[in-house]
Short mmCIF file of C-alpha atoms and ligand atoms in Angstrom, two decimals:
data_model
loop_
_atom_site.label_atom_id
_atom_site.label_comp_id
_atom_site.label_asym_id
_atom_site.label_seq_id
_atom_site.Cartn_x
_atom_site.Cartn_y
_atom_site.Cartn_z
CA MET X 343 -28.38 9.34 -19.82
CA ALA X 344 -29.28 8.99 -16.31
CA GLU X 345 -31.60 11.71 -14.54
CA PRO X 346 -30.19 13.77 -12.46
CA GLU X 347 -31.02 13.53 -8.84
CA LEU X 348 -31.75 16.24 -7.08
CA VAL X 349 -29.71 17.18 -3.66
CA ASP X 350 -28.60 20.20 -1.90
CA VAL X 351 -24.82 19.69 -2.09
CA VAL X 352 -22.14 17.84 -3.75
CA VAL X 353 -18.91 17.59 -2.08
CA LEU X 354 -16.22 15.83 -4.58
CA GLY X 355 -13.39 14.55 -2.60
CA LEU X 356 -13.55 14.12 0.89
CA GLY X 357 -10.23 14.29 2.14
CA VAL X 358 -9.73 16.76 5.64
CA GLY X 359 -11.34 19.65 3.91
CA GLY X 360 -14.00 17.84 2.00
CA GLU X 361 -15.27 15.65 5.24
CA GLU X 362 -15.25 18.45 7.04
CA VAL X 363 -17.45 20.33 5.38
CA ALA X 364 -19.53 17.77 3.86
CA GLY X 365 -20.38 16.48 7.42
CA ARG X 366 -20.67 19.85 8.83
CA LEU X 367 -23.57 20.55 6.14
CA ALA X 368 -25.11 17.28 6.63
CA GLU X 369 -25.40 17.81 10.35
CA ALA X 370 -27.10 21.05 9.12
CA GLY X 371 -29.87 19.29 7.87
CA LEU X 372 -28.88 19.82 3.85
CA THR X 373 -28.70 16.66 1.48
CA VAL X 374 -25.13 16.39 0.96
CA VAL X 375 -23.57 14.04 -1.09
CA GLY X 376 -19.97 13.04 -0.56
CA VAL X 377 -17.87 11.64 -3.21
CA GLU X 378 -14.72 10.32 -2.92
CA ARG X 379 -12.84 7.51 -4.94
CA ASP X 380 -9.74 6.79 -2.66
CA LEU X 381 -10.13 6.64 1.16
CA VAL X 382 -12.42 9.20 3.20
CA GLY X 383 -9.88 11.42 5.19
CA GLY X 384 -7.41 12.15 2.48
CA GLU X 385 -3.78 12.13 2.13
CA CYS X 386 -3.49 13.33 6.14
CA PRO X 387 -4.73 10.57 8.21
CA TYR X 388 -3.38 7.67 5.66
CA TRP X 389 -0.14 8.83 4.12
CA GLY X 390 0.49 12.41 5.35
CA CYS X 391 0.52 14.12 8.57
CA VAL X 392 -0.58 11.88 11.20
CA PRO X 393 1.79 8.34 10.42
CA SER X 394 4.53 10.97 9.46
CA LYS X 395 4.21 12.01 12.75
CA MET X 396 3.89 9.39 14.47
CA MET X 397 7.32 7.60 12.46
CA ILE X 398 8.97 11.35 14.11
CA ARG X 399 7.85 10.34 17.58
CA ALA X 400 9.65 7.04 17.64
CA ALA X 401 12.59 8.58 15.53
CA ASN X 402 12.73 11.52 18.09
CA ALA X 403 12.47 8.89 21.10
CA ILE X 404 15.73 7.44 19.68
CA ALA X 405 17.42 10.76 19.42
CA GLU X 406 16.18 11.68 22.84
CA ALA X 407 17.79 7.99 24.63
CA ARG X 408 21.04 8.89 22.72
CA ARG X 409 21.10 12.26 24.62
CA VAL X 410 21.04 10.38 28.02
CA ASP X 411 24.87 10.16 27.61
CA GLY X 412 26.39 12.75 29.24
CA LEU X 413 23.15 14.24 30.92
CA GLY X 414 22.05 11.24 33.05
CA GLY X 415 24.08 7.70 32.66
CA THR X 416 24.53 5.92 29.79
CA ALA X 417 21.59 4.57 27.34
CA GLN X 418 21.88 1.73 24.62
CA VAL X 419 19.25 2.02 21.93
CA THR X 420 18.62 -0.36 19.77
CA PRO X 421 16.07 1.20 16.95
CA ASP X 422 13.46 -1.46 15.35
CA TRP X 423 11.26 -0.23 12.41
CA ALA X 424 8.45 -2.89 13.48
CA PRO X 425 6.63 -1.52 16.33
CA VAL X 426 6.69 1.80 13.78
CA ALA X 427 5.16 0.15 10.59
CA LYS X 428 2.75 -1.65 13.31
CA ARG X 429 1.67 1.19 14.97
CA ILE X 430 0.65 3.15 11.41
CA ARG X 431 -1.16 0.10 10.50
CA ALA X 432 -3.59 -0.48 13.58
CA GLU X 433 -3.81 2.61 14.89
CA ALA X 434 -2.82 5.24 12.25
CA THR X 435 -4.44 4.26 9.25
CA ASP X 436 -6.65 1.09 9.67
CA ASP X 437 -4.90 -0.70 7.31
CA TRP X 438 -5.51 1.83 4.92
CA ASP X 439 -9.37 1.09 5.41
CA ASP X 440 -11.96 3.95 6.09
CA ARG X 441 -14.81 2.22 7.12
CA VAL X 442 -15.01 4.03 10.47
CA ALA X 443 -14.52 7.46 8.40
CA VAL X 444 -17.34 6.73 6.29
CA GLN X 445 -19.45 5.76 8.96
CA ARG X 446 -18.59 9.02 10.78
CA PHE X 447 -19.94 10.93 7.61
CA THR X 448 -23.10 8.53 7.12
CA ASP X 449 -23.72 9.10 10.93
CA LYS X 450 -23.95 13.36 10.18
CA GLY X 451 -26.72 12.12 7.84
CA GLY X 452 -24.52 12.39 5.06
CA ARG X 453 -24.89 10.14 1.63
CA PHE X 454 -21.68 8.32 0.67
CA VAL X 455 -20.91 7.76 -3.18
CA ARG X 456 -17.69 5.69 -3.85
CA GLY X 457 -15.86 6.65 -7.21
CA SER X 458 -14.28 9.34 -9.59
CA GLY X 459 -16.77 12.21 -9.95
CA ARG X 460 -16.22 15.26 -12.13
CA LEU X 461 -18.12 18.48 -13.24
CA ASP X 462 -20.59 17.86 -15.90
CA GLY X 463 -22.02 21.39 -16.65
CA PRO X 464 -23.75 23.77 -14.63
CA GLY X 465 -24.72 22.36 -11.08
CA ARG X 466 -24.00 18.91 -11.98
CA VAL X 467 -21.50 15.92 -11.12
CA ARG X 468 -21.60 12.65 -12.33
CA VAL X 469 -19.99 9.85 -10.51
CA GLY X 470 -19.92 6.57 -13.12
CA ASP X 471 -23.43 6.52 -14.44
CA GLN X 472 -24.91 8.64 -11.46
CA VAL X 473 -25.47 12.00 -11.95
CA PHE X 474 -26.16 14.95 -9.04
CA GLN X 475 -28.03 17.65 -9.54
CA ALA X 476 -26.83 20.39 -6.90
CA ARG X 477 -29.14 22.85 -5.96
CA HIS X 478 -27.21 24.73 -3.42
CA GLY X 479 -23.89 24.33 -4.45
CA ILE X 480 -20.46 21.89 -5.17
CA VAL X 481 -17.69 21.93 -3.16
CA LEU X 482 -14.13 20.54 -4.59
CA GLY X 483 -11.89 19.44 -2.43
CA THR X 484 -9.90 17.26 -4.65
CA GLY X 485 -6.53 17.56 -2.86
CA THR X 486 -3.04 17.35 -4.77
CA ARG X 487 -1.06 14.16 -5.91
CA PRO X 488 2.92 13.80 -6.03
CA SER X 489 4.45 16.42 -8.47
CA VAL X 490 7.22 13.92 -10.15
CA PRO X 491 9.80 15.67 -11.93
CA PRO X 492 10.46 14.74 -15.87
CA VAL X 493 13.78 13.63 -15.25
CA ASP X 494 14.85 11.07 -17.66
CA GLY X 495 14.20 7.53 -17.01
CA LEU X 496 12.53 8.32 -13.39
CA ALA X 497 9.25 7.16 -14.75
CA ASP X 498 10.10 3.47 -15.44
CA THR X 499 11.46 2.55 -12.06
CA PRO X 500 9.76 1.85 -9.24
CA TYR X 501 10.43 5.04 -7.06
CA TRP X 502 8.58 5.91 -3.78
CA THR X 503 6.31 8.46 -3.40
CA ASN X 504 5.43 9.51 0.25
CA ARG X 505 2.79 6.69 0.01
CA GLU X 506 5.36 3.99 -0.22
CA ALA X 507 7.93 5.97 2.47
CA ILE X 508 4.42 5.70 5.03
CA GLU X 509 3.83 2.07 4.34
CA VAL X 510 7.53 0.67 4.41
CA GLU X 511 7.33 -2.45 6.90
CA GLU X 512 11.12 -3.34 6.40
CA LEU X 513 13.93 -0.42 5.85
CA PRO X 514 15.89 -0.18 3.14
CA GLY X 515 19.41 -0.26 3.37
CA SER X 516 20.07 3.32 1.78
CA LEU X 517 17.72 5.95 0.62
CA LEU X 518 18.05 8.65 -1.86
CA VAL X 519 15.26 11.68 -1.17
CA LEU X 520 15.10 13.61 -4.41
CA GLY X 521 13.96 16.96 -2.98
CA GLY X 522 14.77 19.23 0.18
CA GLY X 523 11.48 20.29 1.36
CA ALA X 524 9.46 19.90 4.63
CA ILE X 525 8.38 16.32 3.57
CA GLY X 526 11.31 14.86 2.12
CA LEU X 527 13.20 16.44 5.52
CA GLU X 528 11.21 15.16 7.98
CA LEU X 529 11.43 11.58 6.20
CA ALA X 530 15.28 11.65 5.86
CA GLN X 531 15.69 12.32 9.51
CA VAL X 532 13.41 9.46 10.55
CA PHE X 533 14.96 7.01 8.18
CA ALA X 534 18.56 8.00 9.15
CA ARG X 535 17.77 7.35 12.92
CA PHE X 536 16.64 4.29 12.25
CA GLY X 537 20.24 3.39 10.54
CA VAL X 538 19.22 3.81 6.79
CA ARG X 539 21.79 5.54 5.29
CA VAL X 540 20.33 8.98 3.51
CA THR X 541 21.00 11.46 0.92
CA VAL X 542 19.29 14.27 -0.07
CA VAL X 543 19.54 15.58 -3.37
CA GLU X 544 17.96 19.73 -3.88
CA ALA X 545 18.25 21.58 -6.92
CA LEU X 546 17.69 24.88 -5.15
CA ASP X 547 20.89 26.02 -2.98
CA ARG X 548 19.20 25.31 -0.03
CA VAL X 549 17.10 23.11 1.87
CA LEU X 550 13.83 24.36 3.17
CA ALA X 551 13.90 26.81 0.64
CA VAL X 552 10.74 28.80 1.03
CA GLU X 553 11.79 29.54 4.57
CA GLU X 554 14.57 31.56 6.56
CA PRO X 555 18.00 30.76 5.46
CA GLU X 556 18.42 30.26 9.07
CA SER X 557 15.82 27.81 9.28
CA SER X 558 17.78 26.19 5.95
CA GLU X 559 20.98 25.95 7.79
CA ALA X 560 19.42 24.74 11.37
CA ALA X 561 17.64 21.75 9.31
CA ALA X 562 20.95 21.13 7.27
CA ALA X 563 23.07 20.97 10.25
CA ALA X 564 20.68 18.88 12.21
CA LEU X 565 20.13 16.19 9.49
CA ARG X 566 24.01 15.84 8.90
CA ALA X 567 24.35 15.67 12.64
CA ASP X 568 21.98 12.48 12.26
CA GLY X 569 24.46 11.01 9.18
CA VAL X 570 22.05 12.40 6.33
CA GLU X 571 24.34 13.44 2.96
CA ILE X 572 22.98 16.42 2.20
CA HIS X 573 23.81 17.62 -1.56
CA THR X 574 22.29 21.50 -3.02
CA GLY X 575 22.31 22.68 -6.20
CA VAL X 576 21.79 19.48 -7.89
CA LYS X 577 19.83 19.35 -10.99
CA ALA X 578 18.37 15.60 -11.37
CA ALA X 579 19.10 14.81 -15.30
CA ARG X 580 18.78 10.57 -15.50
CA VAL X 581 17.70 7.88 -13.03
CA GLU X 582 18.70 4.67 -14.06
CA HIS X 583 17.43 1.23 -11.78
CA GLY X 584 18.67 -1.82 -11.81
CA VAL X 585 19.59 -5.18 -9.65
CA GLY X 586 21.91 -2.80 -7.18
CA GLY X 587 19.45 -0.07 -6.68
CA PHE X 588 18.85 3.13 -8.28
CA THR X 589 21.52 5.61 -9.66
CA LEU X 590 20.93 9.57 -9.97
CA ARG X 591 22.76 11.52 -12.05
CA GLY X 592 22.97 15.51 -12.03
CA ALA X 593 23.24 17.53 -14.67
CA ARG X 594 26.86 18.54 -14.10
CA GLY X 595 27.91 14.89 -13.62
CA GLU X 596 26.89 14.41 -10.10
CA GLU X 597 26.41 10.54 -9.15
CA PHE X 598 24.61 9.04 -6.31
CA THR X 599 23.37 5.47 -5.63
CA ALA X 600 21.03 3.92 -2.65
CA GLU X 601 18.55 0.85 -2.66
CA ARG X 602 15.39 3.24 -3.02
CA LEU X 603 14.61 6.30 -4.11
CA LEU X 604 12.09 8.67 -2.75
CA VAL X 605 10.71 11.92 -4.87
CA VAL X 606 9.39 14.41 -2.86
CA THR X 607 9.39 16.98 -5.04
CA GLY X 608 6.00 19.17 -4.80
CA ARG X 609 2.43 18.21 -4.91
CA ARG X 610 0.32 18.99 -7.75
CA ALA X 611 -3.91 19.51 -8.29
CA HIS X 612 -4.94 17.29 -11.08
CA LEU X 613 -7.75 20.19 -12.61
CA ASP X 614 -7.70 18.54 -15.95
CA GLU X 615 -9.56 15.79 -14.44
CA LEU X 616 -12.55 17.83 -12.97
CA GLY X 617 -14.38 18.44 -15.50
CA LEU X 618 -14.14 22.27 -14.98
CA ASP X 619 -14.62 23.21 -18.90
CA THR X 620 -17.99 22.20 -18.74
CA VAL X 621 -18.54 24.92 -15.89
CA GLY X 622 -16.80 27.72 -18.11
CA VAL X 623 -13.73 27.58 -15.53
CA ASP X 624 -10.01 27.36 -16.76
CA ALA X 625 -8.19 23.97 -16.09
CA GLY X 626 -4.97 25.29 -17.21
CA GLY X 627 -3.43 26.53 -14.06
CA ARG X 628 -1.67 24.81 -11.08
CA TYR X 629 -4.16 25.28 -8.99
CA LEU X 630 -8.20 26.53 -8.70
CA PRO X 631 -8.17 29.89 -7.98
CA VAL X 632 -10.44 30.87 -5.20
CA ASP X 633 -11.61 34.36 -3.69
CA ASP X 634 -11.57 35.34 -0.41
CA ARG X 635 -14.53 33.16 0.69
CA LEU X 636 -13.42 30.02 -1.70
CA HIS X 637 -15.66 30.80 -4.32
CA VAL X 638 -14.19 29.30 -7.47
CA THR X 639 -17.11 30.46 -9.47
CA GLU X 640 -21.17 30.54 -8.96
CA GLY X 641 -22.48 27.90 -6.99
CA ILE X 642 -18.92 26.52 -7.23
CA TRP X 643 -16.48 25.97 -3.86
CA ALA X 644 -13.16 25.06 -3.33
CA VAL X 645 -11.28 23.39 -0.39
CA GLY X 646 -7.98 22.83 0.73
CA ASP X 647 -4.69 21.72 -1.04
CA VAL X 648 -6.52 22.21 -4.31
CA THR X 649 -6.73 25.94 -3.99
CA GLY X 650 -3.37 26.50 -3.54
CA GLU X 651 -3.14 28.77 -0.31
CA GLY X 652 -0.86 26.64 1.48
CA ALA X 653 -0.99 22.39 1.52
CA PHE X 654 -1.50 22.23 4.81
CA THR X 655 -4.11 20.41 6.72
CA HIS X 656 -5.35 23.61 9.13
CA ILE X 657 -5.52 25.48 5.82
CA ALA X 658 -8.16 22.77 4.63
CA MET X 659 -10.21 23.04 8.30
CA TYR X 660 -9.93 26.79 7.70
CA GLN X 661 -11.34 26.80 4.69
CA ALA X 662 -13.34 24.41 5.18
CA SER X 663 -15.20 26.91 8.00
CA ILE X 664 -16.03 29.58 5.74
CA VAL X 665 -17.04 27.34 3.21
CA VAL X 666 -19.73 25.90 5.87
CA ALA X 667 -20.62 29.44 6.64
CA ASP X 668 -20.89 30.76 3.12
CA VAL X 669 -22.64 27.31 1.72
CA LEU X 670 -25.55 28.06 3.91
CA ASP X 671 -25.47 31.26 4.09
CA HIS X 672 -26.61 31.07 0.00
CA ALA X 673 -28.64 28.30 0.74
CA ARG X 674 -30.45 30.71 3.21
CA ARG X 675 -30.68 33.84 0.77
CA SER X 676 -31.59 31.62 -2.39
CA GLN X 677 -34.90 30.53 0.08
CA GLY X 678 -35.30 34.21 0.65
CA GLY X 679 -34.05 33.87 4.33
CA ALA X 680 -36.25 30.94 4.54
CA ASP X 681 -34.99 27.47 6.31
CA PRO X 682 -33.07 25.54 3.12
CA SER X 683 -34.39 22.25 4.38
CA GLY X 684 -37.32 22.72 6.02
CA THR X 685 -36.11 22.29 9.47
CA ALA X 686 -35.57 24.95 12.06
CA SER X 687 -32.68 23.70 13.33
CA VAL X 688 -30.82 24.43 9.79
CA VAL X 689 -31.61 28.20 9.46
CA GLY X 690 -30.24 27.74 13.82
CA GLY X 691 -27.28 26.18 11.80
CA ALA X 692 -26.51 28.34 9.24
CA VAL X 693 -27.43 31.41 11.50
CA GLY X 694 -25.00 29.74 14.40
CA VAL X 695 -22.21 28.74 12.38
CA ALA X 696 -22.02 32.20 10.51
CA SER X 697 -22.13 34.04 13.75
CA SER X 698 -19.66 32.21 15.41
CA LEU X 699 -17.26 32.21 12.87
CA ALA X 700 -17.63 36.09 13.00
CA ALA X 701 -17.00 35.87 16.41
CA THR X 702 -13.53 34.02 15.79
CA GLY X 703 -12.37 37.67 14.65
CA SER X 704 -11.81 36.95 11.20
CA SER X 705 -11.50 40.39 9.55
CA GLY X 706 -13.32 41.75 6.70
CA SER X 707 -16.43 39.74 7.10
CA ALA X 708 -19.47 41.35 5.37
CA GLY X 709 -22.73 40.14 6.53
CA SER X 710 -21.90 37.03 8.92
CA VAL X 711 -19.65 35.08 6.77
CA PRO X 712 -15.69 35.62 7.43
CA ARG X 713 -13.55 35.94 4.23
CA ALA X 714 -10.19 34.12 4.32
CA ASP X 715 -7.27 36.19 6.20
CA TYR X 716 -3.53 34.17 5.86
CA ARG X 717 -1.35 36.49 6.70
CA ALA X 718 -0.82 34.60 9.97
CA LEU X 719 -0.83 31.19 7.89
CA PRO X 720 1.83 29.11 10.38
CA ARG X 721 3.97 25.76 9.41
CA VAL X 722 5.81 23.25 11.52
CA THR X 723 8.47 21.23 9.65
CA PHE X 724 8.64 18.62 12.13
CA THR X 725 12.25 17.69 12.13
CA ASP X 726 14.06 18.11 15.09
CA PRO X 727 14.87 20.54 16.23
CA GLU X 728 11.33 21.57 14.63
CA ILE X 729 11.04 24.59 12.74
CA GLY X 730 8.03 26.77 13.26
CA ALA X 731 7.05 29.80 11.20
CA VAL X 732 4.07 32.54 10.77
CA GLY X 733 3.56 35.05 8.23
CA LEU X 734 6.54 36.48 6.03
CA THR X 735 10.13 35.79 5.89
CA GLU X 736 12.76 38.24 5.88
CA GLN X 737 13.07 38.48 2.29
CA GLN X 738 9.54 38.52 1.27
CA ALA X 739 8.95 41.34 3.39
CA ARG X 740 11.72 43.14 1.88
CA ASP X 741 10.52 42.41 -1.70
CA ARG X 742 7.20 43.70 -0.71
CA GLY X 743 8.97 47.10 0.32
CA ILE X 744 8.10 46.83 3.81
CA ASN X 745 10.28 48.87 6.36
CA VAL X 746 12.07 46.05 8.11
CA GLN X 747 13.45 45.31 11.14
CA VAL X 748 14.31 42.05 12.25
CA GLY X 749 15.22 40.55 15.70
CA PHE X 750 17.01 37.22 15.67
CA THR X 751 18.32 35.11 19.53
CA ARG X 752 20.18 31.94 19.82
CA LEU X 753 18.06 29.45 21.72
CA ALA X 754 21.41 28.35 23.34
CA SER X 755 22.29 31.79 24.61
CA SER X 756 18.86 31.51 26.68
CA THR X 757 18.24 30.15 29.90
CA ARG X 758 16.11 27.30 29.30
CA GLY X 759 18.24 26.59 26.05
CA TRP X 760 21.56 26.24 27.93
CA ILE X 761 20.27 23.73 30.69
CA HIS X 762 18.47 22.04 28.16
CA LYS X 763 22.10 22.10 26.15
CA THR X 764 20.22 22.60 22.63
CA ASP X 765 22.47 22.39 19.70
CA GLU X 766 23.88 26.06 17.77
CA ASP X 767 20.54 24.96 15.41
CA GLY X 768 17.87 26.68 18.13
CA PHE X 769 16.61 30.06 17.34
CA ILE X 770 13.91 32.78 17.31
CA LYS X 771 13.66 35.31 14.53
CA LEU X 772 11.47 38.20 14.28
CA VAL X 773 10.03 40.05 11.08
CA ALA X 774 8.50 43.43 12.22
CA ASP X 775 7.13 46.29 10.18
CA ALA X 776 8.99 49.17 11.24
CA ASP X 777 6.13 51.67 10.57
CA GLN X 778 3.51 49.55 11.63
CA GLY X 779 5.34 48.83 14.87
CA VAL X 780 3.88 45.04 14.75
CA LEU X 781 5.36 41.76 13.63
CA ILE X 782 4.81 40.54 10.20
CA GLY X 783 6.52 37.49 10.41
CA ALA X 784 8.33 34.78 13.00
CA THR X 785 10.15 31.95 13.33
CA SER X 786 11.26 29.87 16.34
CA ALA X 787 13.17 26.91 15.65
CA GLY X 788 14.16 24.56 18.41
CA PRO X 789 13.16 21.22 20.76
CA ALA X 790 9.40 22.99 20.89
CA GLY X 791 9.57 25.19 18.13
CA GLY X 792 6.19 24.56 16.70
CA GLU X 793 4.71 24.98 20.00
CA VAL X 794 6.64 27.97 20.47
CA LEU X 795 5.27 29.46 17.41
CA SER X 796 1.70 29.76 18.93
CA GLY X 797 2.91 33.10 20.62
CA LEU X 798 4.11 34.60 17.72
CA VAL X 799 0.97 33.43 15.44
CA VAL X 800 -1.00 35.39 17.79
CA ALA X 801 1.00 38.28 17.39
CA VAL X 802 0.90 38.04 13.61
CA HIS X 803 -2.89 37.50 13.57
CA ALA X 804 -4.13 39.98 16.07
CA ALA X 805 -1.32 42.82 14.63
CA VAL X 806 -0.54 43.12 18.35
CA PRO X 807 1.76 46.09 18.87
CA LEU X 808 5.43 45.66 19.59
CA SER X 809 5.08 47.74 22.67
CA GLN X 810 2.69 45.65 24.13
CA LEU X 811 4.81 42.24 23.45
CA ARG X 812 7.89 43.98 25.22
CA HIS X 813 5.93 44.56 28.09
CA MET X 814 4.43 40.88 28.61
CA ILE X 815 5.70 38.99 30.81
CA TYR X 816 7.54 35.89 29.59
CA ALA X 817 7.63 32.55 32.07
CA TYR X 818 11.38 31.57 33.13
CA PRO X 819 12.56 29.72 32.05
CA THR X 820 11.18 28.31 29.19
CA PHE X 821 12.40 28.15 25.27
CA HIS X 822 9.46 30.73 24.26
CA ARG X 823 11.02 33.34 26.80
CA ALA X 824 13.66 33.95 24.21
CA ILE X 825 10.92 35.78 22.17
CA SER X 826 11.87 38.47 24.65
CA ASP X 827 15.65 38.64 23.51
CA ALA X 828 14.56 38.73 19.93
CA LEU X 829 12.22 41.46 20.63
CA HIS X 830 14.79 43.27 22.13
CA ASN X 831 17.20 42.64 19.69
CA LEU X 832 15.07 44.11 16.99
CA GLY X 833 16.87 46.38 14.31
CA GLN X 834 17.20 47.24 10.85
C1 FAD D 1241 4.16 13.27 3.98
C2 FAD D 1241 3.15 14.34 4.01
C3 FAD D 1241 2.95 14.65 5.65
C4 FAD D 1241 2.38 16.13 5.90
N1 FAD D 1241 2.60 16.85 7.22
C5 FAD D 1241 1.61 17.51 7.33
C6 FAD D 1241 1.70 18.12 8.60
O1 FAD D 1241 2.02 17.68 9.60
N2 FAD D 1241 0.72 19.04 8.68
C7 FAD D 1241 -0.01 19.80 7.55
O2 FAD D 1241 -0.55 20.16 8.06
N3 FAD D 1241 -0.13 18.95 6.52
C8 FAD D 1241 0.49 18.24 6.51
N4 FAD D 1241 0.50 17.82 5.06
C9 FAD D 1241 -0.51 18.03 4.11
C10 FAD D 1241 -1.94 17.75 4.05
O3 FAD D 1241 -1.81 15.93 4.29
C11 FAD D 1241 -2.72 18.44 3.26
O4 FAD D 1241 -2.78 19.55 3.23
C12 FAD D 1241 -4.35 17.78 3.37
O5 FAD D 1241 -4.16 16.59 3.01
C13 FAD D 1241 -5.14 18.49 2.55
O6 FAD D 1241 -6.27 18.08 2.58
P1 FAD D 1241 -7.29 18.13 1.10
O7 FAD D 1241 -8.89 17.84 1.74
O8 FAD D 1241 -7.05 19.56 0.59
O9 FAD D 1241 -6.54 17.24 -0.13
P2 FAD D 1241 -6.45 15.86 0.37
O10 FAD D 1241 -6.53 15.24 1.76
O11 FAD D 1241 -5.58 15.47 -0.78
O12 FAD D 1241 -7.87 14.97 -0.16
C14 FAD D 1241 -8.36 14.98 -1.37
C15 FAD D 1241 -9.20 13.89 -1.80
O13 FAD D 1241 -10.03 13.85 -2.79
C16 FAD D 1241 -9.88 12.72 -3.32
N5 FAD D 1241 -10.17 13.07 -4.97
C17 FAD D 1241 -9.20 13.88 -5.69
N6 FAD D 1241 -10.01 13.95 -7.18
C18 FAD D 1241 -11.22 13.21 -6.85
C19 FAD D 1241 -12.63 13.05 -7.44
N7 FAD D 1241 -12.49 13.54 -8.88
N8 FAD D 1241 -13.49 12.27 -7.40
C20 FAD D 1241 -13.77 11.65 -6.13
N9 FAD D 1241 -12.20 11.94 -5.24
C21 FAD D 1241 -11.66 12.79 -5.92
C22 FAD D 1241 -8.86 11.82 -2.56
O14 FAD D 1241 -8.86 10.40 -3.69
C23 FAD D 1241 -8.78 12.69 -2.07
O15 FAD D 1241 -8.61 11.55 -0.74
C24 FAD D 1241 1.18 16.44 5.07
C25 FAD D 1241 1.56 15.60 3.54
C26 FAD D 1241 2.10 14.93 3.65
C27 FAD D 1241 2.28 13.98 2.17
#
């Protein structure tokens, strides 16, 4: 067995969260080994957020051009996928090559190891023949992979996940999308706008089921207007693939056919691969339970999707800041307050990071390290209309026994919505805790729903009193001005 090599920190998985943690700890002067088996940067830049948003940008440009008719003349649009595929290859992913990202990490002083790593006892990580003993800690940022349902026949077919959908160079004539969550809807709308005949099949009784029912209606209406067929309440029972493409059969005899099948039914952490048993942590759950400083167990932290706190890049980045501060705090304390690396800059870095995080106002911090607080977790579904949401939905709030007040307004009834000729889909919905007099959740759907959300995130995060929100000045005529109408409509 190889002799373990002593380092300060090992970060397993250099996706969004792991890369951020590893880079910042290396910059602070710790000896950091970053292990990645695939591409440094993870899902977001190569097969997730970035390329999908490039696709959406192109698809929305097409949709916007089609709106010229009746507003400012006539426009003829001929969609062409080639520039989209080229942009994803050249600008977003460097042809799925991570040399720049690896260099970014090593330039910060990190040591990069390509390979699949696993825990190998307390403080130890094994990557092939190499074994590292981490003095100050191990950070798990191993993310998730697509969760593919056990539908009869599916595993034997060449179905797509998000990866094949993002890498596609020639569009199919027709596409079945299994799963009506955010990713499924975003991709369905993109492909439909490029002329693909798209059918969405969802097991639950509405698409975007984790959000407000009004969000589900808005998304479904928008996609239908783009020609997407949506079938909800369909339990996929069998999938077949032949020369004609895919046939998906539902449990009640429904039948759908298409040239391609995209499976986007959620994501799953693969805990069984991480050697968690060697450190006494149960690998049987869906995610890795963490406390509010992202501790898994003594000397081990987790960051990003693997924690199950929300599969978003902004969650991974938020958690990364806390992990960095906490690891540095531990390193400093384990050396009796001395500089963990022997350089004054690290003490400065540790204290600096921790105190600047504390200064962000994250509540509940004991000492200088803030605790994770997900009350104001924002999420945006980048369909057109965009659907932004923060905090609790009305139902979630009622389920918690909160004395709920709801305020609702349609964007079309606001001046800007009327000028813009928004469809009936856009809206603002507010969920307030009547006893506390604050917003605890909100949704903003519309042409800039994700941007309008920012004010609502501040309101929920900082628990701004409703009285203050009512006595604010909202610029006229903006989309966000509809928030004041929704506040006015707050009622039981
Ligand atoms: C199509 C799509 C669109 C999305 N759009 C958005 C969006 O608009 N906004 C948003 O906020 N989020 C979006 N997301 C989610 C976002 O991509 C994830 O939340 C984010 O990538 C999570 O980062 P992470 O670091 O936790 O995990 P990942 O990015 O999954 O990275 C984990 C890394 O760990 C590596 N790894 C795993 N196990 C090991 C091991 N044993 N040894 C070595 N390496 C290992 C993996 O290879 C991977 O590179 C989207 C996701 C998809 C699929």
